[in-house]
Coordinates of C-alpha atoms and ligand atoms in Angstrom, one line a residue:
Chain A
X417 CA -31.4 -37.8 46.2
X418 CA -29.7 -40.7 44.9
X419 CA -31.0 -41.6 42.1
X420 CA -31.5 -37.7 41.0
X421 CA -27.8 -37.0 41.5
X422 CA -26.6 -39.3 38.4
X423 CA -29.3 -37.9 35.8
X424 CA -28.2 -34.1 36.7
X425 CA -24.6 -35.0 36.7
X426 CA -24.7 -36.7 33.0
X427 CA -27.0 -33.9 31.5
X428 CA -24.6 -31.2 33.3
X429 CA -21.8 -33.7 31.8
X430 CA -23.2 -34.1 28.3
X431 CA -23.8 -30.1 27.5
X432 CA -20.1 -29.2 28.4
X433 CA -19.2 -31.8 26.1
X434 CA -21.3 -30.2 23.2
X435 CA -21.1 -26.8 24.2
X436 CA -17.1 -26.9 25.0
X437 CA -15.7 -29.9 23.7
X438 CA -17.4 -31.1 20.4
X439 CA -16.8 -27.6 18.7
X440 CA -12.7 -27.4 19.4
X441 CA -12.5 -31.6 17.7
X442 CA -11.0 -30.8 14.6
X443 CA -13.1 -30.5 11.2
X444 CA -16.6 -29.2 13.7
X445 CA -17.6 -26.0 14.3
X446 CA -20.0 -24.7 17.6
X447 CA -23.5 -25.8 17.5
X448 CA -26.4 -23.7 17.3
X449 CA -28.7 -23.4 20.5
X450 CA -31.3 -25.2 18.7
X451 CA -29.3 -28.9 18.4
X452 CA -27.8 -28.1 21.8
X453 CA -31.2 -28.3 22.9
X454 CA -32.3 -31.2 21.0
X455 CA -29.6 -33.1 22.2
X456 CA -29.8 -32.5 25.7
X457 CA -33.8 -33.3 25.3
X458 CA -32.6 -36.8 23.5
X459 CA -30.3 -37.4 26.8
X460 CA -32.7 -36.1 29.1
X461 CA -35.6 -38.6 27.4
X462 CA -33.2 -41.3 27.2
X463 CA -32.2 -41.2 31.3
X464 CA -36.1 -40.9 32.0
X465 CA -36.7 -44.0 29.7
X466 CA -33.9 -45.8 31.3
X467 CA -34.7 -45.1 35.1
X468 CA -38.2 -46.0 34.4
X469 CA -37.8 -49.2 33.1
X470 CA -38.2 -51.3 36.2
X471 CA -40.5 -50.5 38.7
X472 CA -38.0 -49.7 41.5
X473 CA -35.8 -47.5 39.4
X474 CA -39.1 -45.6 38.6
X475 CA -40.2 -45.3 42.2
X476 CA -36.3 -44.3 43.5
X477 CA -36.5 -41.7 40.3
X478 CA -39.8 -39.8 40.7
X479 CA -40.2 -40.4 44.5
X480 CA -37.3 -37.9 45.6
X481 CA -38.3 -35.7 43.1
X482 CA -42.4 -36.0 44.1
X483 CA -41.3 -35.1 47.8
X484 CA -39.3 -32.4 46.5
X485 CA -41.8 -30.3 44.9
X486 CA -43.8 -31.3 48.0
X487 CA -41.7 -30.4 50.5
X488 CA -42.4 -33.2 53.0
X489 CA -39.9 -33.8 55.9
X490 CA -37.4 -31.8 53.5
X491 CA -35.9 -30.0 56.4
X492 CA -32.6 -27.9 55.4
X493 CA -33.9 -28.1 51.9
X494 CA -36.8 -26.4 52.0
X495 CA -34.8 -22.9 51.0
X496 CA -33.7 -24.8 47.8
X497 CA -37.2 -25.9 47.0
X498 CA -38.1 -22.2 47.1
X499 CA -35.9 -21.2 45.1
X500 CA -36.6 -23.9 42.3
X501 CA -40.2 -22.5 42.6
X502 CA -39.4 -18.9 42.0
X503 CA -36.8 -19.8 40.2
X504 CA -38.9 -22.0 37.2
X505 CA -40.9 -19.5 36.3
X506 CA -38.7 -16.7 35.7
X507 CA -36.7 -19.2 33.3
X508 CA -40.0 -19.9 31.4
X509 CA -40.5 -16.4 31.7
X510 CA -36.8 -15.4 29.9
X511 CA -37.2 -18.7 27.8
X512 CA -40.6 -16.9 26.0
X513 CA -38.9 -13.5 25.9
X514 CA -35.9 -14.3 24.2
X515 CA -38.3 -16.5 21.7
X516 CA -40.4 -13.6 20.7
X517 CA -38.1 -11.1 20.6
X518 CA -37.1 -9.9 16.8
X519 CA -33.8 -10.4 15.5
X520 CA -31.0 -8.3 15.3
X521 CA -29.5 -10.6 12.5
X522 CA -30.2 -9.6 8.7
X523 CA -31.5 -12.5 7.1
X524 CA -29.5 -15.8 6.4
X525 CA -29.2 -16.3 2.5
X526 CA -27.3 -19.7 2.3
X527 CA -25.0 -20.2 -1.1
X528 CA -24.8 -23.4 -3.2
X529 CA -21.3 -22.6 -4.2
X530 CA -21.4 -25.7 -6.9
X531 CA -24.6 -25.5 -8.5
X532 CA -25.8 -27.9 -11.1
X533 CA -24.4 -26.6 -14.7
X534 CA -26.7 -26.2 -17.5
X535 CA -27.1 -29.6 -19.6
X536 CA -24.9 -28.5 -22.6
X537 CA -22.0 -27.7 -19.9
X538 CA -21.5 -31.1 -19.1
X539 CA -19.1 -33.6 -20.3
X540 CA -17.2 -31.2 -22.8
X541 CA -13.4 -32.1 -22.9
X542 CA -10.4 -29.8 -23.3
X543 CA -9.7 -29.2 -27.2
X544 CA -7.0 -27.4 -26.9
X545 CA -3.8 -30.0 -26.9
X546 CA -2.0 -30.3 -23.3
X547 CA 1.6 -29.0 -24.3
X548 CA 3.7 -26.5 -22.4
X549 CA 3.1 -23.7 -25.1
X550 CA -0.4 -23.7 -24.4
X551 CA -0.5 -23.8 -20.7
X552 CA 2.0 -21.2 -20.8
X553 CA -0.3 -19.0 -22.9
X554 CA -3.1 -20.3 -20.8
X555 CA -0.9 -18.8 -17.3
X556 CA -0.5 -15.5 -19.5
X557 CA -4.1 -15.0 -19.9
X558 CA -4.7 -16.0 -16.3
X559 CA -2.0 -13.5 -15.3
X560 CA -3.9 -10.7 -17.2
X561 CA -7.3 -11.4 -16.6
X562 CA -7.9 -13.6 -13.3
X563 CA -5.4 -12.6 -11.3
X564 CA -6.7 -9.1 -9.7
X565 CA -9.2 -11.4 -8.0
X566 CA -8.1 -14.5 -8.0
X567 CA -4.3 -13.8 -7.1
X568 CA -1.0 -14.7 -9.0
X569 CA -0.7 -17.4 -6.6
X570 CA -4.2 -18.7 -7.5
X571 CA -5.4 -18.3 -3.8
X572 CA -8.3 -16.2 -3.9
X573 CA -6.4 -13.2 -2.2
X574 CA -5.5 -10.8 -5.7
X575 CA -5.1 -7.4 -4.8
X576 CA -9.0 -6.5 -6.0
X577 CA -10.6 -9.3 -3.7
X578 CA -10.9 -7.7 -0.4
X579 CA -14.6 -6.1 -1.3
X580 CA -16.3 -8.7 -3.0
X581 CA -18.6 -11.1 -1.2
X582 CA -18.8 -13.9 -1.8
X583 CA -15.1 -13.7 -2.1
X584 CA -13.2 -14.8 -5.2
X585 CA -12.6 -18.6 -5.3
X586 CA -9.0 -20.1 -4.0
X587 CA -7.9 -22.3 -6.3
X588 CA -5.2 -24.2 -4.3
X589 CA -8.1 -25.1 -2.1
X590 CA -8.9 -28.7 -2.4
X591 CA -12.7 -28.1 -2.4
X592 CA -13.0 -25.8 -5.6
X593 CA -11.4 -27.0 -8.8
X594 CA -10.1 -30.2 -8.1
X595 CA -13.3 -31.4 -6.9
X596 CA -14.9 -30.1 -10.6
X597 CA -14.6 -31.4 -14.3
X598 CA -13.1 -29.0 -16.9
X599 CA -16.3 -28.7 -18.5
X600 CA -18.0 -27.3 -15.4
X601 CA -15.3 -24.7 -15.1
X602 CA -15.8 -23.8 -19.0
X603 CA -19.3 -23.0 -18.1
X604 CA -18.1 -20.8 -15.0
X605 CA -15.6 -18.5 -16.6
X606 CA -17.7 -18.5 -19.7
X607 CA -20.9 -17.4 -17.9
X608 CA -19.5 -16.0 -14.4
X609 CA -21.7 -15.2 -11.6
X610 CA -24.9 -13.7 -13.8
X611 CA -24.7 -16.8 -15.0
X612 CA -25.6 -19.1 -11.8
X613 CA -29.0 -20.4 -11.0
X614 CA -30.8 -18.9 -8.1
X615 CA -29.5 -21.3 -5.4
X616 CA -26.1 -19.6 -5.9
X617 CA -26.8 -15.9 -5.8
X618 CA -25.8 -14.7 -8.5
X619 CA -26.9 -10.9 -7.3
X620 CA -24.0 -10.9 -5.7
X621 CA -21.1 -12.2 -7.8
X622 CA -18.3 -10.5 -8.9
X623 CA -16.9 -13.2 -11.3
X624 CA -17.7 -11.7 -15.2
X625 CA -18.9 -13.2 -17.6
X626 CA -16.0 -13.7 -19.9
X627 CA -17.7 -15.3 -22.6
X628 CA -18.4 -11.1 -23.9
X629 CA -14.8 -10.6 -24.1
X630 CA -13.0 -13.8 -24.4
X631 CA -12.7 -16.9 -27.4
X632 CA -13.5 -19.8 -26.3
X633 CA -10.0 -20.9 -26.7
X634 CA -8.6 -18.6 -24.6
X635 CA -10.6 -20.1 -21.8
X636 CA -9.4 -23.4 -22.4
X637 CA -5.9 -22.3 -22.4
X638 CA -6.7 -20.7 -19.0
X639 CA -8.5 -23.3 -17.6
X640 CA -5.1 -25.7 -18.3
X641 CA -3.2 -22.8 -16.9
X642 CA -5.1 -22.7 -14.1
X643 CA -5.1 -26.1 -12.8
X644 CA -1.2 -26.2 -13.6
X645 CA -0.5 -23.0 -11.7
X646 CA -2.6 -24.2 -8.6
X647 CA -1.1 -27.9 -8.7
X648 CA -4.5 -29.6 -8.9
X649 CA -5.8 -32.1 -11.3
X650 CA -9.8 -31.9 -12.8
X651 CA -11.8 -34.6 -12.2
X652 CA -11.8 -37.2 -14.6
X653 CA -14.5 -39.8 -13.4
X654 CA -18.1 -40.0 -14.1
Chain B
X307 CA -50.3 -45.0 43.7
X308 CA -53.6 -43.5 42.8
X309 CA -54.6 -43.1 38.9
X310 CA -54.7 -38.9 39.1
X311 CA -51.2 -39.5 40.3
X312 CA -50.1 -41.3 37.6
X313 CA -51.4 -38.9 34.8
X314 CA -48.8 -35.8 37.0
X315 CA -46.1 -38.5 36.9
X316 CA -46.6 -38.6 33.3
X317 CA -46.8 -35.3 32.4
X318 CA -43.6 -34.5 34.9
X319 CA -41.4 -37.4 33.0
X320 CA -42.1 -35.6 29.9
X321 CA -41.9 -32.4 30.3
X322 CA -39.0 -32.0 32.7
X323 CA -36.2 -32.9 30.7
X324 CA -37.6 -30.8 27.9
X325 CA -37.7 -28.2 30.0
X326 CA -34.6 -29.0 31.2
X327 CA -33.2 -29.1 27.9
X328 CA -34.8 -26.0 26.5
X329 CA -33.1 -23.8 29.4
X330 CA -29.9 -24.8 29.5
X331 CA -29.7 -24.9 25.4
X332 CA -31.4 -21.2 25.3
X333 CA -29.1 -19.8 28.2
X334 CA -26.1 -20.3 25.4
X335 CA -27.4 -18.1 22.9
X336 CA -24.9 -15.3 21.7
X337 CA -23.3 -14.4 18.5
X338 CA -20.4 -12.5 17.3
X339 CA -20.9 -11.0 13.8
X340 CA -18.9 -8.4 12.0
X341 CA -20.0 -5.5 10.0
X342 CA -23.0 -6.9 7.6
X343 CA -25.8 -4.3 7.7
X344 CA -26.3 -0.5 8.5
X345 CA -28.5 0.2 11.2
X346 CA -30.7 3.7 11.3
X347 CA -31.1 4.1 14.4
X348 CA -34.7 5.8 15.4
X349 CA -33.9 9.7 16.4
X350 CA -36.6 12.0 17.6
X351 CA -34.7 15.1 17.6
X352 CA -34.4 16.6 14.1
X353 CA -32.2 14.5 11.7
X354 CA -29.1 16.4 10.1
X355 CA -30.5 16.1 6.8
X356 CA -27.8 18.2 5.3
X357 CA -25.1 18.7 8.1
X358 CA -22.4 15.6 8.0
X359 CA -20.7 17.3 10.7
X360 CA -23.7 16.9 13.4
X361 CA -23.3 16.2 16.9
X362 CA -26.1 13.7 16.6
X363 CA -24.0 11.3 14.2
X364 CA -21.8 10.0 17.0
X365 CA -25.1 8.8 18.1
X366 CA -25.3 6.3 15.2
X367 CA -23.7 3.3 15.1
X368 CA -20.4 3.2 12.6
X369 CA -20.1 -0.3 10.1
X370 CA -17.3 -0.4 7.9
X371 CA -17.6 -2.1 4.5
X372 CA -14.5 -2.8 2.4
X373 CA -13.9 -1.4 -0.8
X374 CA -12.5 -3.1 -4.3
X375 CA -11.1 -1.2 -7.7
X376 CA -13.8 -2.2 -10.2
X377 CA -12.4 -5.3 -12.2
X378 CA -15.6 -6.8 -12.7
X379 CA -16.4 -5.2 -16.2
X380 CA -14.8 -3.1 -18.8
X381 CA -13.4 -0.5 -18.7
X382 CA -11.9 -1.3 -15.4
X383 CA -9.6 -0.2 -12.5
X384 CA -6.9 -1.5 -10.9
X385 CA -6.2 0.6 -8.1
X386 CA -8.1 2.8 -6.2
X387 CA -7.8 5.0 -3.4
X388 CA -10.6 4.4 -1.1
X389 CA -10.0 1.1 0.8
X390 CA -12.9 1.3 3.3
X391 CA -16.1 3.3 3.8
X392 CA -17.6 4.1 7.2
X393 CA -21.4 4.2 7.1
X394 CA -23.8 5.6 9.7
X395 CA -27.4 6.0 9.5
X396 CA -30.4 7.4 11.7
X397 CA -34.3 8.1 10.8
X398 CA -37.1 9.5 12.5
X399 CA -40.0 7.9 11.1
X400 CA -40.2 9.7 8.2
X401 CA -37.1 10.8 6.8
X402 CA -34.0 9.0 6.4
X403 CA -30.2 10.2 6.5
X404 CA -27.0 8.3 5.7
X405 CA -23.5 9.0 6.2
X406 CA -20.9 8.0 4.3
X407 CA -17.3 8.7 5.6
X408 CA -13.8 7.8 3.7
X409 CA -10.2 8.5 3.8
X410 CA -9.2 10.3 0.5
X411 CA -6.2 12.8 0.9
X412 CA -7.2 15.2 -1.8
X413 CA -10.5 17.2 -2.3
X414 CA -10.8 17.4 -6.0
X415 CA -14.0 18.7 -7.8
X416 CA -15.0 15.5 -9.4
X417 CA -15.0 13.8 -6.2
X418 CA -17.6 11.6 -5.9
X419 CA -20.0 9.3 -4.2
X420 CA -23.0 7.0 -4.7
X421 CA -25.4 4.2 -2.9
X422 CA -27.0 1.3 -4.8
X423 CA -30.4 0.0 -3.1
X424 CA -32.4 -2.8 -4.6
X425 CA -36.0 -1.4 -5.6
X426 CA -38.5 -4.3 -5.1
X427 CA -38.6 -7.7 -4.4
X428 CA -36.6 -8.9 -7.6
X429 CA -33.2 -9.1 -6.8
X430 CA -31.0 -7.2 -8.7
X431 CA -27.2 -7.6 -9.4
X432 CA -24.8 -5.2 -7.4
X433 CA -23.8 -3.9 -11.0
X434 CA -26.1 -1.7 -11.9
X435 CA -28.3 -4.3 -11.8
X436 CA -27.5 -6.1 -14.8
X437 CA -29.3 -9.0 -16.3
X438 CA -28.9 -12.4 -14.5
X439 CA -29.0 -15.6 -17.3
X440 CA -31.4 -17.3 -15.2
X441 CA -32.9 -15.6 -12.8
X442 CA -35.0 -12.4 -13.5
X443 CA -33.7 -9.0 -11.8
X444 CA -35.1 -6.1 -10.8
X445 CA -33.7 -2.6 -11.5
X446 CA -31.6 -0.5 -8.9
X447 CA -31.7 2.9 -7.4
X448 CA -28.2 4.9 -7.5
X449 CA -28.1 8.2 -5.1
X450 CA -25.6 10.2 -6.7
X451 CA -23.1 13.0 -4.8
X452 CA -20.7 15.0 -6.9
X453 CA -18.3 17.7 -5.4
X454 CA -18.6 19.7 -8.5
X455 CA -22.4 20.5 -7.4
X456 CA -22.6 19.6 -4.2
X457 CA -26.2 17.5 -4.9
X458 CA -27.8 14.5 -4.7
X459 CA -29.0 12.7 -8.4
X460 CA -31.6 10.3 -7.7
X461 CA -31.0 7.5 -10.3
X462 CA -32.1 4.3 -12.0
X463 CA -30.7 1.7 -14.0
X464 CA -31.2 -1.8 -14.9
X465 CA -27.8 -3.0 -16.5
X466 CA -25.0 -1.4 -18.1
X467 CA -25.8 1.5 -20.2
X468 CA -29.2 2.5 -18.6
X469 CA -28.0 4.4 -15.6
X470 CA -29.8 7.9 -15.7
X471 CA -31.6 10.7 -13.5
X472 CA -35.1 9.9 -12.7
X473 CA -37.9 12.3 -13.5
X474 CA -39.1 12.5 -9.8
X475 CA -35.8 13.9 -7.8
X476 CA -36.4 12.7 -3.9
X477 CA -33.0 12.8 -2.6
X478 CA -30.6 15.5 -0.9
X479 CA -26.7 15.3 -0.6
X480 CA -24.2 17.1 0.8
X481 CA -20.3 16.8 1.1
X482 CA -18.0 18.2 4.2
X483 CA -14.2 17.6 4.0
X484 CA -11.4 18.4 6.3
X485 CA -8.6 16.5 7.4
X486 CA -8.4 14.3 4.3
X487 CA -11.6 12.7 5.0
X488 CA -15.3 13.0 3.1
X489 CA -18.4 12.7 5.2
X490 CA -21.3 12.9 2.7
X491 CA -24.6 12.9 3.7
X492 CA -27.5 11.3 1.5
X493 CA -30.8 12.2 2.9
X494 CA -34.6 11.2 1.2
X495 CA -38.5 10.3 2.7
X496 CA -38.3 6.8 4.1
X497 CA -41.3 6.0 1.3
X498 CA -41.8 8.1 -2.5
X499 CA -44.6 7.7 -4.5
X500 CA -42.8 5.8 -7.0
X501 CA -42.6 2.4 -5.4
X502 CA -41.2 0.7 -8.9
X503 CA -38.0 3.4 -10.1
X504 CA -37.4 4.4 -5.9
X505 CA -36.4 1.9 -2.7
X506 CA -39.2 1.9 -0.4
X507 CA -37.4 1.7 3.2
X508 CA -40.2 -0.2 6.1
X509 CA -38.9 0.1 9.3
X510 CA -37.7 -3.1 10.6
X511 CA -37.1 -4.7 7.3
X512 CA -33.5 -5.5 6.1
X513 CA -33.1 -4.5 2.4
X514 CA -29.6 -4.6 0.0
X515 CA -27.0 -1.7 0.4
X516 CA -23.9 -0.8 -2.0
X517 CA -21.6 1.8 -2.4
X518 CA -19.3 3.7 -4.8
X519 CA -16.5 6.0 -4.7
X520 CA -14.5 8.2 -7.4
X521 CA -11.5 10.3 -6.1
X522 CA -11.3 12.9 -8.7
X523 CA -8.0 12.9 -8.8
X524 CA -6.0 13.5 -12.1
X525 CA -2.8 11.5 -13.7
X526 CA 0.3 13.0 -15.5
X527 CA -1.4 14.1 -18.4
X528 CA -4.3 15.8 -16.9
X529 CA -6.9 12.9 -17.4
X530 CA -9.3 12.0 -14.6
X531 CA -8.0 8.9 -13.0
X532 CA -11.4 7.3 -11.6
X533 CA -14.5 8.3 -13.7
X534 CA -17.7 6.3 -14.7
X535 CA -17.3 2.4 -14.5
X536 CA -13.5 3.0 -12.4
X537 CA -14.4 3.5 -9.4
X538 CA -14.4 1.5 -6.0
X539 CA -17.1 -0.5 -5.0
X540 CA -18.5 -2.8 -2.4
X541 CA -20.9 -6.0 -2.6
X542 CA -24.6 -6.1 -1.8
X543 CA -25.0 -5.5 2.3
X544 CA -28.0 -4.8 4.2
X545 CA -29.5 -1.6 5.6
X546 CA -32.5 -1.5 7.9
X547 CA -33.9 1.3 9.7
X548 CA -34.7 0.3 13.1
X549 CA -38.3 -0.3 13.9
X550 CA -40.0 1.8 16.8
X551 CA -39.5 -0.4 20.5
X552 CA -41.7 -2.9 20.7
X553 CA -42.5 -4.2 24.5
X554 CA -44.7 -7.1 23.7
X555 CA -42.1 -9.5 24.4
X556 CA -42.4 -8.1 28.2
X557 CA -46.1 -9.3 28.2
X558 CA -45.7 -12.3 26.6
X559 CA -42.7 -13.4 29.4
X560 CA -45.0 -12.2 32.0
X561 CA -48.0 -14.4 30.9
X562 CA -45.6 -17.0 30.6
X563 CA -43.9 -17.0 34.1
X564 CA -47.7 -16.9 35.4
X565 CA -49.0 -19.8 33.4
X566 CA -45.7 -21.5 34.9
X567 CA -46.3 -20.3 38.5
X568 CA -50.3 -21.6 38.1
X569 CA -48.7 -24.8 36.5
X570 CA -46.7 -25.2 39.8
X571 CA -49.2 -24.4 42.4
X572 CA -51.7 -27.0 40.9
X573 CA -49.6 -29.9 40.2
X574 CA -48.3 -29.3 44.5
X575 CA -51.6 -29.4 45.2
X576 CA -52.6 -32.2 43.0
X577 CA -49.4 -34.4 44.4
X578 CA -50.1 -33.1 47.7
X579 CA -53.7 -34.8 47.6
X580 CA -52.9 -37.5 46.0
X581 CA -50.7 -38.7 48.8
Ligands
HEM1138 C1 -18.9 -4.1 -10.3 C2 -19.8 -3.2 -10.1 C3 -20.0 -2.1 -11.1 C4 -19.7 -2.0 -12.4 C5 -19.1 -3.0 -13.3 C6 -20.1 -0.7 -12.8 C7 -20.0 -0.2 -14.1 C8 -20.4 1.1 -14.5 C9 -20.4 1.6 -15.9 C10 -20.0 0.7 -17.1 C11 -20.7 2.9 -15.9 C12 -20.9 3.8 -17.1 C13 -22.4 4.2 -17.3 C14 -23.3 3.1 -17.6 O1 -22.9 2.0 -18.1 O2 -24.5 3.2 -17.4 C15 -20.9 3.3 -14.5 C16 -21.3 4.5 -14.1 C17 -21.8 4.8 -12.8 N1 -21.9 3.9 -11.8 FE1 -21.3 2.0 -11.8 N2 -20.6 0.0 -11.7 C18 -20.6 -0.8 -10.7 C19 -21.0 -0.6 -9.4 C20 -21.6 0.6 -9.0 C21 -22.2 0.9 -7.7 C22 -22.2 -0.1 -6.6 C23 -22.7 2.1 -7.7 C24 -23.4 2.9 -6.7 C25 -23.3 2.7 -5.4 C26 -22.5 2.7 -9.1 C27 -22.8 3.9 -9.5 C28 -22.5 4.5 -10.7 C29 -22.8 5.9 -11.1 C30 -23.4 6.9 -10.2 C31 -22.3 6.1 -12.4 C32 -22.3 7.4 -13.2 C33 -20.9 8.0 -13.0 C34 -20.8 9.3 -13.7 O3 -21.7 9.7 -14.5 O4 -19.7 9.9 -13.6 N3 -21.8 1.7 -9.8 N4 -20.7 2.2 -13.7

C-alpha cells in the first residue's frame, strides 16, 4: 500500500490546509465547497499524472489499488474492501441528493459598490476655493444632512444606519472615498442611490438624492468637509 | 496487461480523484446566515387569519429585521420608537398570514403598521417605489393596519405622492396588544386577480419584503409625532412561502447509489477477468 499511502496522505494534507488553514491567513476568507473541490480535483489529477509518469510508478500506483477492489490474497483487509464497496455508493448516493435538493438560501444579488459614473460626472474639479471657511461650512452641512446615516465621525455608524442595507458608506474606510475623485462623489450625493446603474442596486439604496434639495455648492462644500473630517485625500491621478 | 484492462485503468485514473475530490469538497458544505428572508411555513390546519394571538404562530419560524427613523426623504424623522420588528409567517396553499410583532410601550389610536412587496418582475425601490434614473421600476404593493379601524388597506404606489387604496380590497388585518407589544396580523389569497396593482406569492419563490411602523404617539403640543413619511422602516428582504415537500431528491440519490453499485460490480468483474 506503499505507493497509495503518500497520495491519500497529501490530498488528506492539502484539504485541511484549504479548509482550516487558508481561510484564518490574514486578508482571505473560507472557500466555497465548489473551489475546495476543484482544488482537491487539481491535486488529485496532478499525483495521478505524477505517479504515472514512469512505467514502474504506474504499475506500484494502480497495482495495489487493482488488487484492492479485487480482493486477491487481501486477507485482514477484506472487511475494509467491503466497506469501501458499500461505502461508495452511499457517498454518490448523498453526493446527488445534496445536488438536487433546492435551496434554502434567497437568491445571491451581488453589488458593484463603485459603478461606472455617467460621462458628464467625470473629471469635474472642486469650484469652490479650499479655505477653512468653506470646509467649515462644508462640515456644517455634513453635520446636518449626512450625519444621521453616515455618523459625526464619518464611519458609517449615524444613529439612523442600523436598518438600511446596504449600509451607509464609512468614510474613514480606505476603500470608499479615498479610492474615488471628487467628481465621482459629486455625482453620488447629487444623484444618491436612484441614481446608480443596475449593477449597483439601486432598489435598495437609502442614500437620497440631494440634488432635489441641495445647490450644487453646498455639495462641494460637503464634499471638502467630508474628506477633511474623515482624514482622507481624493484621488488626484488619471 | 491486456487492452480491456487498460481502457478500466483509464477510466479509474480519471475518475477517482474526481470522485475523490467531489466527496470530500461536498462533505463541507454548511452555512451560517442571519435573518434575511421570512419563511411561511406550509400549515394544514386552519391559518389564524385574524387571531395574532394563535397557538399555531409558535409554529412559525421568528426573523427579526432592524428598523431605521426615515431620513431618506423629506419630511423626515430622527428618532423613532420601534427598533426591531419580529416577523412570522405560515400559508396553506391558498391563503397567506403574516405576523408582525414590535415593542411599542403605548397603544395609541393612530398606531400603525404596513408591508411593502414588490408587484412583478421590475424592481422597485423600497420607497414607495420611486423612480430609479436608470433603471425602470415597477410599482409596489403597501398593506396598511391602523389601530383607529382595526383594518387592512390594500394599496399601491409608484413613487412619492401616488400612494392610494386600490379598487379591489384583498387583504385582512388585525391588531392585538398587551404587554407593550403589537402583534398584527396581515392576511390575503396567496394569488388576486390583479397580477399588475397586487404581489402574486408562488410557493417556493423568494420575492422582496419591507416594513413600516408609526407609534401614534403625541408630543407636547398635542401633534402626532410619527405620521405619513415619519415613520420607521426597513430595507428590501425576502419572503417566500415554503413550497409543498418535494421527495425527488430521495429517487434521484437512490438511482444514483445503484448506477454506482452496477459501476462497481462490473468494473470487479471486468478486472477480475482481465487478470
Ligand atoms: C425610506 C423609505 C420611505 C419613504 C421616504 C417614505 C415616504 C413616504 C411619504 C412621503 C409619504 C406621504 C404619502 C405619499 O407621498 O404618497 C408616506 C406615506 C406612507 N408610507 Fe412611506 N415611505 C418609505 C417607506 C415606506 C415603507 C417601507 C412602507 C410600507 C411597508 C410605507 C408605507 C406608507 C404608508 C402606508 C403611508 C400612508 C400613511 C398614512 O396615510 O398615514 N412607506 N411615506
Amino acid at each position: 500500500m506503499g505507493a497509495l499511502g503518500k497520495p491519500i496522505i497529501l490530498m488528506v494534507a492539502m484539504y485541511v490546509f484549504i479548509k482550516f488553514v487558508l481561510p484564518n491567513i490574514p486578508g482571505s476568507a473560507p472557500l466555497p465547497s465548489s473551489l475546495i473541490a476543484l482544488y482537491l480535483l487539481l491535486t488529485g489529477s496532478g499525483i495521478v499524472i505524477f505517479q504515472t509518469l514512469s512505467k514502474e510508478s504506474k504499475d506500484a500506483f494502480w497495482g495495489p489499488m487493482q488488487r484492492f477492489l479485487t480482493g486477491e490474497n487481501l486477507g485482514g483487509l477484506q472487511a475494509l474492501r467491503y466497506g469501501v464497496l458499500i461505502l461508495f455508493p452511499l457517498l454518490v448516493g448523498w453526493q446527488t441528493y445534496g445536488s438536487t435538493a433546492v435551496s434554502d438560501l434567497p437568491p445571491i444579488e451581488s453589488r458593484t459598490i463603485h459603478p461606472a459614473p455617467p460621462g458628464e460626472y467625470t473629471g469635474l474639479s472642486n469650484p469652490v476655493a479650499k479655505t477653512p471657511d468653506n470646509i467649515m461650512q462644508g462640515k456644517g452641512f455634513y453635520a446636518a444632512y449626512c450625519s444621521p446615516c453616515h455618523g459625526g465621525n464619518f464611519d458609517g455608524k449615524g444613529p439612523a444606519a442600523r436598518g438600511f442595507v446596504p449600509a451607509p458608506a464609512n468614510f474613514a474606510d480606505p476603500t470608499t472615498i479615498a479610492m474615488l475623485q471628487e467628481s465621482y462623489l459629486f455625482w453620488r450625493i447629487k444623484k444618491g442611490g436612484v441614481g446608480l446603474p443596475i449593477e449597483g442596486t439601486p432598489w435598495k439604496s437609502a442614500m437620497p438624492r440631494w440634488e432635489v434639495e441641495l445647490p450644487d455648492e453646498w455639495i462641494w462644500k460637503i464634499i471638502m468637509g467630508e474628506y477633511d473630517g474623515a482624514h482622507q485625500s481624493p484621488r488626484t491621478w488619471e | 496487461m491486456k487492452p480491456g484492462n487498460q481502457m478500466i485503468k483509464e477510466v479509474l485514473r480519471n475518475g477517482t480523484a474526481a470522485i475523490v475530490a467531489m466527496i470530500i469538497g461536498g462533505a463541507s458544505i454548511g452555512y451560517a446566515q442571519e435573518s434575511v428572508s421570512v419563511r411561511a411555513a406550509l400549515t394544514t390546519g386552519g391559518l389564524p387569519l385574524e387571531d395574532p394571538n394563535a397557538a399555531v404562530w409558535s409554529s412559525a419560524p421568528p426573523a427579526t429585521f432592524p428598523m431605521s427613523p426615515q431620513v431618506h426623504w423629506q419630511n423626515r424623522i430622527q428618532e423613532v420608537t420601534v427598533k426591531d420588528v419580529i416577523v412570522r409567517a405560515l400559508h396553506d396553499g391558498n391563503q397567506m398570514a403574516v405576523l408582525l410583532e414590535y415593542a411599542d410601550p403605548t397603544q395609541d389610536p393612530d398606531d400603525a403598521a404596513a408591508l411593502e412587496f414588490m408587484v412583478g418582475d421590475k424592481k422597485a425601490h423600497f420607497a414607495h417605489g420611486q423612480p430609479m434614473l436608470q433603471v425602470e421600476g415597477g410599482p409596489v404593493n403597501i398593506w396598511f393596519w391602523k389601530n383607529k379601524t382595526d383594518k387592512g388597506v390594500d394599496m399601491s404606489a409608484k413613487g412619492f405622492g401616488t400612494l392610494k387604496p386600490q379598487e379591489h380590497q384583498d387583504v385582512k388585518a388585525k391588531g392585538a396588544y398587551s404587554n407593550g407589544t403589537w402583534k398584527v396580523v396581515f392576511s390575503r389569497n396567496l394569488s388576486t386577480g390583479h397580477p399588475e396593482e397586487d404581489v402574486q406569492i408562488t410557493p417556493g419563490n423568494f420575492i422582496s419584503i419591507a416594513f413600516a411602523v408609526w407609534d401614534g404617539r403625541k408630543d407636547g403640543a398635542g401633534e402626532l409625532v410619527e405620521k405619513g413619511s415619519q415613520k420607521a422602516v426597513s430595507s428590501w428582504w425576502y419572503f417566500r412561502a415554503d413550497a409543498p415537500p418535494d421527495y425527488s431528491g430521495y429517487m434521484y440519490a437512490a438511482i444514483a447509489a445503484a448506477l454506482a453499485l452496477g459501476f462497481q460490480f462490473v468494473l470487479i468483474r471486468k478486472l477480475k477477468k482481465g487478470q
